[in-house]
Amino acid sequence: MEADSGVVLATERYGSAGSWKYLAKDGVVERKREDRDGESRGNSVVGVFKSVFLPQGYPESVSGDYLQYQFWDTVQAFSSSLSGTLATQASLRGVGVGNQEATVAAATITWLLRDGTGMLGRILFAWQKGSKLDSEAKKWRLFADVLNDIAMFMEILAPYFPACFTLIVCTAGIFKSIVGVAGGATRAALTVHQARRDNMADISAKDGSQETLVNLAGLLISLTLIPLVTDNAVLTLSLFFLFTILHLFANYKAVRSVVMETFNEARLSIVLQQYLRDERILTPLEANQREPVFLEFRKTVPIRLGVRLQEVIQSPEELQLATKKNNMPYLLGVRNGCVCICLGPEASVHQEIRAVCQAVWIGSKLSPPASTETNSHQHQSHWETVHESHKLMDTIFNAFLKGVEAAGWDTKRTLLDWDEWRVQWKSKSN
């Protein structure tokens, strides 16, 4: 046995795919895989699949939530591909495919109008919401998929309203352009999160391979579906709703599976509120499970980060109030029901986190809008609340910061939605 095994000279491994050893045997170096019996053949098939569809170095080269997210993302892409086939068939019928009275010019004009309005929608949406897509990637990812289903539903219904067909498909085109911006941008943001070895390009490329495979499977099934649903509105709508339910469920599970280790406003607020209640620090997994993934339209106290100085103070007296008990490179104030933060150019990432912690606490203490207090009384109480927040952070923030770092949070960078205003100020004492 000893002569058969030889002397081990070295060992090597390829990620987690397997390990090998080099043996000195009869004056020759042999390479032998350290596999259990019967595993080699199976592993070779799995290895080829991994190399084609998964990033190099998987699973060490990606985040821990990668596989679960990609599974649900594959399910949603498959159902969306089938829904898209139904919508495309309806759009083609609406522009006159199969109708001898339809003209090529009319169909072309309709298609160009749809594409043109979509281009304008893409530009306007990126201008208005581009900066939000990093900080609230989960919400906008789910929003994009819901909007995509609405757009496809409109395309399916459009042929039944010929008088409004062009208007409906142009509106659907605008929705799909928004989907393209929000979906593509949030996918990039999630790729940044998943990359653990500066391998964003590899992850993105393999994600494209996965999606192509799914779309190919959807195409094959669509070839079977199309003859069945042609001129059958009931079956078309029934299948569309079935695929839509599966699509939305898979998307919800996908964004819920993402575990971000960096703070945005929602995750920081969740962790801070829990710490203030019982001094317990939530892990990234716990906080992400509590993070809302739907866009919220209910009445809350908004927090505005990186605003102009005049949105915090409007008189020298207010500047003195803002700097009172404050030795930090930021100013906080309450204006028109919003908590505003004015940031200095030298503020560090940790100081930015502290500023948002104060703003979250102030927001939780603000009186409701329907309060019977006079404006001057409210104004005075707001500055008192700001001063209390400085004292509170002086007491708890260092311990809180150490706790979140120990719990696995990344505090070297954040996804807080800061605007670009930076201000240097002087108080009387200076």
CSV table of C-alpha atoms in Angstrom, one decimal:
chain,number,residue,atom,x,y,z
A,1,MET,CA,0.0,0.0,0.0
A,2,GLU,CA,2.8,2.4,0.9
A,3,ALA,CA,4.7,1.6,-2.3
A,4,ASP,CA,1.5,2.2,-4.3
A,5,SER,CA,0.7,5.5,-2.7
A,6,GLY,CA,4.3,6.9,-2.9
A,7,VAL,CA,5.6,10.0,-1.2
A,8,VAL,CA,3.4,13.1,-1.3
A,9,LEU,CA,5.4,16.0,-2.8
A,10,ALA,CA,2.7,18.7,-3.0
A,11,THR,CA,-1.1,19.2,-3.0
A,12,GLU,CA,-3.2,21.7,-4.9
A,13,ARG,CA,-6.9,22.6,-5.3
A,14,TYR,CA,-9.1,24.4,-7.8
A,15,GLY,CA,-11.4,26.5,-5.6
A,16,SER,CA,-13.9,24.2,-4.0
A,17,ALA,CA,-14.1,22.0,-7.1
A,18,GLY,CA,-11.6,19.4,-5.9
A,19,SER,CA,-8.0,18.8,-4.8
A,20,TRP,CA,-5.1,16.9,-6.2
A,21,LYS,CA,-1.8,15.6,-4.9
A,22,TYR,CA,1.6,15.0,-6.5
A,23,LEU,CA,3.3,11.7,-5.6
A,24,ALA,CA,6.9,10.6,-6.1
A,25,LYS,CA,6.7,7.1,-7.3
A,26,ASP,CA,9.5,5.0,-8.9
A,27,GLY,CA,11.4,8.2,-9.8
A,28,VAL,CA,8.3,9.8,-11.5
A,29,VAL,CA,6.0,12.5,-10.3
A,30,GLU,CA,2.3,11.5,-10.6
A,31,ARG,CA,-0.7,13.7,-10.2
A,32,LYS,CA,-3.7,12.1,-8.5
A,33,ARG,CA,-7.1,13.5,-7.7
A,34,GLU,CA,-8.3,13.1,-4.1
A,35,ASP,CA,-11.9,11.9,-4.8
A,36,ARG,CA,-14.1,9.4,-3.2
A,37,ASP,CA,-14.9,6.4,-5.5
A,38,GLY,CA,-17.4,7.1,-8.1
A,39,GLU,CA,-17.3,10.9,-7.8
A,40,SER,CA,-15.0,11.8,-10.6
A,41,ARG,CA,-17.3,11.2,-13.5
A,42,GLY,CA,-20.2,13.1,-11.8
A,43,ASN,CA,-17.9,15.9,-10.9
A,44,SER,CA,-16.7,16.3,-14.4
A,45,VAL,CA,-20.2,16.9,-15.7
A,46,VAL,CA,-21.0,19.3,-12.8
A,47,GLY,CA,-17.6,21.0,-13.4
A,48,VAL,CA,-18.4,21.8,-17.0
A,49,PHE,CA,-21.8,23.2,-16.1
A,50,LYS,CA,-20.3,25.4,-13.4
A,51,SER,CA,-17.6,26.7,-15.7
A,52,VAL,CA,-20.1,27.6,-18.4
A,53,PHE,CA,-22.9,29.2,-16.2
A,54,LEU,CA,-21.3,30.2,-12.9
A,55,PRO,CA,-18.5,32.7,-12.1
A,56,GLN,CA,-15.0,31.5,-11.9
A,57,GLY,CA,-14.1,30.5,-8.3
A,58,TYR,CA,-17.8,29.9,-7.3
A,59,PRO,CA,-18.8,29.8,-4.5
A,60,GLU,CA,-15.9,31.6,-2.9
A,61,SER,CA,-15.9,34.4,-5.5
A,62,VAL,CA,-19.5,35.5,-4.9
A,63,SER,CA,-21.7,36.6,-2.0
A,64,GLY,CA,-23.4,33.9,0.1
A,65,ASP,CA,-26.9,34.8,-1.3
A,66,TYR,CA,-25.8,34.4,-4.9
A,67,LEU,CA,-27.2,30.9,-5.6
A,68,GLN,CA,-30.6,31.6,-4.0
A,69,TYR,CA,-31.0,34.9,-5.8
A,70,GLN,CA,-30.0,33.4,-9.2
A,71,PHE,CA,-32.5,30.5,-8.8
A,72,TRP,CA,-35.4,32.9,-8.3
A,73,ASP,CA,-34.1,35.2,-10.9
A,74,THR,CA,-34.0,32.3,-13.4
A,75,VAL,CA,-37.6,31.4,-12.5
A,76,GLN,CA,-38.8,35.0,-13.0
A,77,ALA,CA,-36.9,35.3,-16.3
A,78,PHE,CA,-38.5,32.1,-17.6
A,79,SER,CA,-42.0,33.3,-16.8
A,80,SER,CA,-41.4,36.8,-18.1
A,81,SER,CA,-40.1,35.2,-21.4
A,82,LEU,CA,-43.4,33.4,-21.8
A,83,SER,CA,-45.5,36.4,-20.9
A,84,GLY,CA,-43.5,38.5,-23.4
A,85,THR,CA,-44.3,36.0,-26.2
A,86,LEU,CA,-48.0,36.5,-25.6
A,87,ALA,CA,-47.6,40.3,-25.5
A,88,THR,CA,-45.5,40.3,-28.7
A,89,GLN,CA,-48.1,38.2,-30.5
A,90,ALA,CA,-50.8,40.7,-29.5
A,91,SER,CA,-48.8,43.7,-30.6
A,92,LEU,CA,-48.1,42.2,-34.0
A,93,ARG,CA,-51.8,41.4,-34.5
A,94,GLY,CA,-52.6,45.0,-33.4
A,95,VAL,CA,-50.4,46.6,-36.0
A,96,GLY,CA,-52.0,44.5,-38.7
A,97,VAL,CA,-50.0,41.3,-39.2
A,98,GLY,CA,-52.4,38.9,-40.8
A,99,ASN,CA,-54.8,41.7,-41.8
A,100,GLN,CA,-54.9,42.4,-45.5
A,101,GLU,CA,-56.3,45.9,-45.0
A,102,ALA,CA,-53.4,47.0,-42.9
A,103,THR,CA,-50.6,49.0,-44.5
A,104,VAL,CA,-46.9,48.7,-43.9
A,105,ALA,CA,-46.6,52.5,-43.4
A,106,ALA,CA,-49.3,52.6,-40.7
A,107,ALA,CA,-47.6,49.7,-38.8
A,108,THR,CA,-44.2,51.3,-39.2
A,109,ILE,CA,-45.4,54.7,-37.8
A,110,THR,CA,-47.0,52.9,-34.8
A,111,TRP,CA,-43.8,51.1,-34.1
A,112,LEU,CA,-41.7,54.2,-34.4
A,113,LEU,CA,-44.0,56.2,-32.1
A,114,ARG,CA,-43.8,53.5,-29.5
A,115,ASP,CA,-40.0,53.4,-29.7
A,116,GLY,CA,-39.7,57.2,-29.7
A,117,THR,CA,-41.8,57.7,-26.6
A,118,GLY,CA,-39.9,54.9,-24.9
A,119,MET,CA,-36.6,56.7,-25.6
A,120,LEU,CA,-37.9,59.9,-24.0
A,121,GLY,CA,-39.3,58.0,-21.0
A,122,ARG,CA,-35.9,56.3,-20.5
A,123,ILE,CA,-34.0,59.7,-20.4
A,124,LEU,CA,-36.6,61.4,-18.1
A,125,PHE,CA,-36.7,58.5,-15.7
A,126,ALA,CA,-32.9,58.2,-15.5
A,127,TRP,CA,-32.7,62.0,-14.8
A,128,GLN,CA,-35.3,61.9,-12.0
A,129,LYS,CA,-34.5,58.6,-10.3
A,130,GLY,CA,-31.0,57.6,-11.3
A,131,SER,CA,-29.5,58.4,-7.9
A,132,LYS,CA,-32.1,56.4,-6.1
A,133,LEU,CA,-31.4,53.1,-7.9
A,134,ASP,CA,-28.2,52.4,-5.9
A,135,SER,CA,-29.6,53.1,-2.4
A,136,GLU,CA,-32.9,51.4,-2.9
A,137,ALA,CA,-32.0,48.7,-5.4
A,138,LYS,CA,-34.4,46.1,-4.0
A,139,LYS,CA,-37.4,48.4,-4.2
A,140,TRP,CA,-36.7,49.6,-7.7
A,141,ARG,CA,-35.9,46.0,-8.9
A,142,LEU,CA,-39.3,44.8,-7.8
A,143,PHE,CA,-41.0,48.0,-9.1
A,144,ALA,CA,-39.5,47.4,-12.5
A,145,ASP,CA,-40.8,43.9,-12.7
A,146,VAL,CA,-44.3,44.9,-11.6
A,147,LEU,CA,-44.3,47.7,-14.2
A,148,ASN,CA,-43.1,45.3,-16.9
A,149,ASP,CA,-46.1,43.0,-16.2
A,150,ILE,CA,-48.4,46.0,-16.5
A,151,ALA,CA,-46.9,47.0,-19.8
A,152,MET,CA,-47.3,43.5,-21.2
A,153,PHE,CA,-50.9,43.4,-20.0
A,154,MET,CA,-51.6,46.7,-21.8
A,155,GLU,CA,-50.0,45.2,-25.0
A,156,ILE,CA,-52.3,42.1,-24.8
A,157,LEU,CA,-55.4,44.3,-24.4
A,158,ALA,CA,-54.4,46.9,-27.0
A,159,PRO,CA,-55.8,45.0,-30.1
A,160,TYR,CA,-59.2,44.9,-28.5
A,161,PHE,CA,-59.3,48.7,-28.5
A,162,PRO,CA,-58.3,49.7,-32.1
A,163,ALA,CA,-59.2,53.3,-31.7
A,164,CYS,CA,-56.8,53.7,-28.8
A,165,PHE,CA,-54.2,51.2,-30.0
A,166,THR,CA,-51.4,53.6,-30.7
A,167,LEU,CA,-51.9,55.4,-27.4
A,168,ILE,CA,-51.9,52.2,-25.4
A,169,VAL,CA,-48.8,50.7,-27.0
A,170,CYS,CA,-46.9,54.1,-26.6
A,171,THR,CA,-47.8,54.1,-22.9
A,172,ALA,CA,-46.6,50.5,-22.6
A,173,GLY,CA,-43.4,51.5,-24.5
A,174,ILE,CA,-42.8,54.3,-21.9
A,175,PHE,CA,-43.3,51.7,-19.1
A,176,LYS,CA,-40.9,49.3,-20.7
A,177,SER,CA,-38.3,51.9,-21.1
A,178,ILE,CA,-38.5,52.7,-17.4
A,179,VAL,CA,-38.2,48.9,-16.8
A,180,GLY,CA,-35.1,48.9,-18.9
A,181,VAL,CA,-33.4,51.6,-16.9
A,182,ALA,CA,-34.5,50.5,-13.4
A,183,GLY,CA,-34.0,46.8,-14.1
A,184,GLY,CA,-30.5,47.2,-15.7
A,185,ALA,CA,-29.3,49.7,-13.1
A,186,THR,CA,-30.4,47.6,-10.1
A,187,ARG,CA,-29.0,44.5,-11.7
A,188,ALA,CA,-25.6,46.3,-11.9
A,189,ALA,CA,-26.0,47.4,-8.2
A,190,LEU,CA,-26.7,43.8,-7.2
A,191,THR,CA,-23.7,42.6,-9.2
A,192,VAL,CA,-21.5,45.0,-7.2
A,193,HIS,CA,-22.8,43.4,-4.0
A,194,GLN,CA,-22.3,39.8,-5.3
A,195,ALA,CA,-18.8,40.3,-6.6
A,196,ARG,CA,-16.2,39.3,-3.9
A,197,ARG,CA,-13.0,39.3,-6.0
A,198,ASP,CA,-13.5,42.4,-8.2
A,199,ASN,CA,-15.1,40.0,-10.7
A,200,MET,CA,-18.2,42.1,-11.7
A,201,ALA,CA,-17.6,41.5,-15.4
A,202,ASP,CA,-17.4,37.7,-15.0
A,203,ILE,CA,-20.6,37.7,-12.8
A,204,SER,CA,-22.4,39.9,-15.3
A,205,ALA,CA,-21.3,37.7,-18.3
A,206,LYS,CA,-22.4,34.4,-16.6
A,207,ASP,CA,-25.7,36.1,-15.6
A,208,GLY,CA,-26.2,36.8,-19.3
A,209,SER,CA,-25.4,33.2,-20.2
A,210,GLN,CA,-28.0,32.0,-17.6
A,211,GLU,CA,-30.6,34.4,-19.0
A,212,THR,CA,-29.9,33.3,-22.6
A,213,LEU,CA,-30.4,29.6,-21.6
A,214,VAL,CA,-33.6,30.5,-19.9
A,215,ASN,CA,-34.9,32.5,-22.9
A,216,LEU,CA,-34.0,29.6,-25.2
A,217,ALA,CA,-36.1,27.3,-23.0
A,218,GLY,CA,-38.9,29.8,-23.1
A,219,LEU,CA,-38.6,30.1,-26.8
A,220,LEU,CA,-39.0,26.3,-27.3
A,221,ILE,CA,-42.2,26.3,-25.1
A,222,SER,CA,-43.5,29.4,-26.8
A,223,LEU,CA,-43.4,27.5,-30.1
A,224,THR,CA,-45.9,25.1,-28.6
A,225,LEU,CA,-48.0,27.8,-27.0
A,226,ILE,CA,-48.5,30.2,-30.0
A,227,PRO,CA,-50.7,27.9,-32.1
A,228,LEU,CA,-52.9,27.3,-29.0
A,229,VAL,CA,-53.4,30.9,-28.0
A,230,THR,CA,-53.9,32.4,-31.5
A,231,ASP,CA,-57.4,33.9,-31.7
A,232,ASN,CA,-58.1,32.6,-28.3
A,233,ALA,CA,-58.4,35.6,-25.9
A,234,VAL,CA,-59.5,33.6,-22.9
A,235,LEU,CA,-56.6,31.2,-23.0
A,236,THR,CA,-54.2,34.0,-23.7
A,237,LEU,CA,-55.3,36.0,-20.7
A,238,SER,CA,-55.4,32.9,-18.5
A,239,LEU,CA,-51.9,31.9,-19.3
A,240,PHE,CA,-50.7,35.5,-19.0
A,241,PHE,CA,-52.1,35.8,-15.4
A,242,LEU,CA,-50.6,32.4,-14.5
A,243,PHE,CA,-47.1,33.5,-15.8
A,244,THR,CA,-47.5,36.9,-14.1
A,245,ILE,CA,-48.3,35.4,-10.7
A,246,LEU,CA,-45.2,33.2,-11.0
A,247,HIS,CA,-43.1,36.1,-12.2
A,248,LEU,CA,-44.1,38.4,-9.4
A,249,PHE,CA,-43.7,35.7,-6.7
A,250,ALA,CA,-40.2,34.7,-8.0
A,251,ASN,CA,-39.2,38.4,-8.1
A,252,TYR,CA,-40.3,38.9,-4.5
A,253,LYS,CA,-38.4,35.8,-3.4
A,254,ALA,CA,-35.3,37.0,-5.3
A,255,VAL,CA,-35.1,40.5,-3.8
A,256,ARG,CA,-35.9,39.0,-0.4
A,257,SER,CA,-33.0,36.6,-0.7
A,258,VAL,CA,-30.4,39.5,-1.1
A,259,VAL,CA,-28.4,40.2,2.0
A,260,MET,CA,-26.7,43.6,1.7
A,261,GLU,CA,-23.9,44.3,4.2
A,262,THR,CA,-23.8,48.0,3.5
A,263,PHE,CA,-26.2,50.6,5.1
A,264,ASN,CA,-28.9,52.4,3.2
A,265,GLU,CA,-31.3,54.6,5.1
A,266,ALA,CA,-33.9,51.8,5.6
A,267,ARG,CA,-31.4,49.2,6.9
A,268,LEU,CA,-29.6,51.8,9.2
A,269,SER,CA,-32.9,52.9,10.6
A,270,ILE,CA,-33.9,49.3,11.3
A,271,VAL,CA,-30.6,48.5,13.1
A,272,LEU,CA,-30.6,51.7,15.1
A,273,GLN,CA,-34.2,51.4,16.3
A,274,GLN,CA,-33.5,47.9,17.5
A,275,TYR,CA,-30.4,49.1,19.3
A,276,LEU,CA,-32.2,51.9,21.0
A,277,ARG,CA,-34.9,49.5,22.2
A,278,ASP,CA,-32.7,46.7,23.7
A,279,GLU,CA,-29.1,47.4,22.8
A,280,ARG,CA,-29.1,44.4,20.4
A,281,ILE,CA,-27.3,44.7,17.1
A,282,LEU,CA,-29.1,43.1,14.2
A,283,THR,CA,-26.9,41.1,11.7
A,284,PRO,CA,-27.1,41.9,8.0
A,285,LEU,CA,-29.4,38.9,7.5
A,286,GLU,CA,-31.8,39.9,10.2
A,287,ALA,CA,-32.0,43.6,9.0
A,288,ASN,CA,-32.4,42.6,5.4
A,289,GLN,CA,-35.3,40.3,6.3
A,290,ARG,CA,-37.1,43.3,7.9
A,291,GLU,CA,-36.2,45.8,5.1
A,292,PRO,CA,-39.3,46.8,3.0
A,293,VAL,CA,-39.0,45.9,-0.6
A,294,PHE,CA,-42.1,47.8,-1.9
A,295,LEU,CA,-42.0,51.5,-2.7
A,296,GLU,CA,-43.8,53.2,0.1
A,297,PHE,CA,-46.3,56.0,-0.4
A,298,ARG,CA,-47.5,56.4,3.2
A,299,LYS,CA,-46.9,59.6,5.2
A,300,THR,CA,-43.4,59.5,6.8
A,301,VAL,CA,-40.9,62.1,7.9
A,302,PRO,CA,-38.5,62.4,5.0
A,303,ILE,CA,-34.8,62.7,5.5
A,304,ARG,CA,-32.8,64.8,3.0
A,305,LEU,CA,-29.0,64.3,2.9
A,306,GLY,CA,-26.4,66.7,1.6
A,307,VAL,CA,-28.7,69.8,1.2
A,308,ARG,CA,-27.9,73.5,0.8
A,309,LEU,CA,-27.2,75.5,3.9
A,310,GLN,CA,-30.3,77.6,3.4
A,311,GLU,CA,-32.5,74.5,3.8
A,312,VAL,CA,-31.2,74.1,7.4
A,313,ILE,CA,-30.7,77.7,8.6
A,314,GLN,CA,-32.1,81.0,7.5
A,315,SER,CA,-30.6,83.4,10.0
A,316,PRO,CA,-27.4,83.9,12.0
A,317,GLU,CA,-29.3,82.9,15.2
A,318,GLU,CA,-30.3,79.6,13.6
A,319,LEU,CA,-26.7,78.9,12.6
A,320,GLN,CA,-25.8,79.4,16.3
A,321,LEU,CA,-28.6,76.9,17.2
A,322,ALA,CA,-27.4,74.4,14.6
A,323,THR,CA,-23.8,74.5,15.9
A,324,LYS,CA,-24.7,74.4,19.6
A,325,LYS,CA,-23.4,71.2,21.2
A,326,ASN,CA,-22.3,70.1,17.8
A,327,ASN,CA,-18.6,69.4,17.0
A,328,MET,CA,-19.3,67.3,14.0
A,329,PRO,CA,-18.7,68.4,10.3
A,330,TYR,CA,-22.5,68.4,9.6
A,331,LEU,CA,-25.5,70.5,10.5
A,332,LEU,CA,-29.0,69.1,11.2
A,333,GLY,CA,-32.3,71.0,11.0
A,334,VAL,CA,-36.0,70.5,10.5
A,335,ARG,CA,-37.6,72.4,7.7
A,336,ASN,CA,-41.2,72.0,6.3
A,337,GLY,CA,-41.6,68.6,8.0
A,338,CYS,CA,-38.2,67.3,6.7
A,339,VAL,CA,-35.1,66.4,8.6
A,340,CYS,CA,-32.3,68.0,6.6
A,341,ILE,CA,-28.5,67.4,6.8
A,342,CYS,CA,-26.0,69.9,5.6
A,343,LEU,CA,-22.6,68.1,5.1
A,344,GLY,CA,-19.1,69.5,5.4
A,345,PRO,CA,-16.4,68.6,2.9
A,346,GLU,CA,-14.2,66.8,5.4
A,347,ALA,CA,-16.9,64.4,6.8
A,348,SER,CA,-15.8,60.8,6.9
A,349,VAL,CA,-18.0,57.8,6.2
A,350,HIS,CA,-18.5,57.1,9.9
A,351,GLN,CA,-19.6,60.7,10.5
A,352,GLU,CA,-22.0,60.4,7.6
A,353,ILE,CA,-23.5,57.3,9.3
A,354,ARG,CA,-23.7,59.2,12.6
A,355,ALA,CA,-25.5,62.1,10.9
A,356,VAL,CA,-28.1,59.8,9.4
A,357,CYS,CA,-28.6,58.0,12.8
A,358,GLN,CA,-29.3,61.4,14.3
A,359,ALA,CA,-31.8,62.2,11.5
A,360,VAL,CA,-33.6,58.9,12.0
A,361,TRP,CA,-33.9,59.6,15.7
A,362,ILE,CA,-35.1,63.1,15.2
A,363,GLY,CA,-37.7,61.9,12.6
A,364,SER,CA,-39.1,59.4,15.2
A,365,LYS,CA,-39.5,62.3,17.7
A,366,LEU,CA,-41.1,64.9,15.4
A,367,SER,CA,-44.7,65.9,16.3
A,368,PRO,CA,-47.3,64.8,13.7
A,369,PRO,CA,-48.3,67.5,11.2
A,370,ALA,CA,-51.8,67.9,12.8
A,371,SER,CA,-50.3,69.2,16.0
A,372,THR,CA,-52.0,72.2,17.7
A,373,GLU,CA,-48.7,73.7,18.7
A,374,THR,CA,-47.9,77.2,17.3
A,375,ASN,CA,-45.3,77.4,14.6
A,376,SER,CA,-42.8,79.3,16.8
A,377,HIS,CA,-43.3,76.7,19.6
A,378,GLN,CA,-42.7,73.9,17.1
A,379,HIS,CA,-39.6,75.6,15.7
A,380,GLN,CA,-38.1,75.9,19.2
A,381,SER,CA,-38.9,72.3,20.1
A,382,HIS,CA,-37.3,71.1,16.8
A,383,TRP,CA,-34.0,72.7,17.8
A,384,GLU,CA,-34.2,71.2,21.3
A,385,THR,CA,-34.7,67.8,19.6
A,386,VAL,CA,-31.6,68.4,17.4
A,387,HIS,CA,-29.6,69.3,20.6
A,388,GLU,CA,-30.8,66.1,22.3
A,389,SER,CA,-29.8,64.0,19.3
A,390,HIS,CA,-26.2,65.4,19.6
A,391,LYS,CA,-26.1,64.4,23.2
A,392,LEU,CA,-27.5,61.0,22.5
A,393,MET,CA,-25.0,60.2,19.7
A,394,ASP,CA,-22.1,61.4,21.9
A,395,THR,CA,-23.3,58.7,24.4
A,396,ILE,CA,-24.1,55.7,22.2
A,397,PHE,CA,-22.6,56.1,18.7
A,398,ASN,CA,-19.1,54.7,19.3
A,399,ALA,CA,-20.5,51.6,21.0
A,400,PHE,CA,-23.1,51.3,18.2
A,401,LEU,CA,-20.4,51.5,15.5
A,402,LYS,CA,-18.2,48.9,17.1
A,403,GLY,CA,-21.3,46.6,17.4
A,404,VAL,CA,-22.4,46.9,13.8
A,405,GLU,CA,-18.8,46.2,12.6
A,406,ALA,CA,-18.6,43.1,14.9
A,407,ALA,CA,-22.0,41.9,13.5
A,408,GLY,CA,-20.6,41.9,10.0
A,409,TRP,CA,-21.7,45.3,8.6
A,410,ASP,CA,-19.4,47.0,6.1
A,411,THR,CA,-18.9,50.6,7.4
A,412,LYS,CA,-16.1,51.5,5.0
A,413,ARG,CA,-18.8,52.6,2.4
A,414,THR,CA,-22.5,53.2,2.4
A,415,LEU,CA,-25.5,53.3,0.1
A,416,LEU,CA,-26.9,56.4,1.7
A,417,ASP,CA,-28.4,58.8,-0.9
A,418,TRP,CA,-26.3,61.9,-0.3
A,419,ASP,CA,-26.7,64.9,-2.6
A,420,GLU,CA,-23.6,66.8,-3.8
A,421,TRP,CA,-23.8,70.0,-1.7
A,422,ARG,CA,-20.9,70.5,0.7
A,423,VAL,CA,-20.7,73.6,2.9
A,424,GLN,CA,-18.2,75.2,5.2
A,425,TRP,CA,-19.7,77.4,7.9
A,426,LYS,CA,-18.5,79.7,10.7
A,427,SER,CA,-20.2,80.4,14.0
A,428,LYS,CA,-19.7,83.3,16.4
A,429,SER,CA,-17.4,81.3,18.6
A,430,ASN,CA,-15.1,80.8,15.6
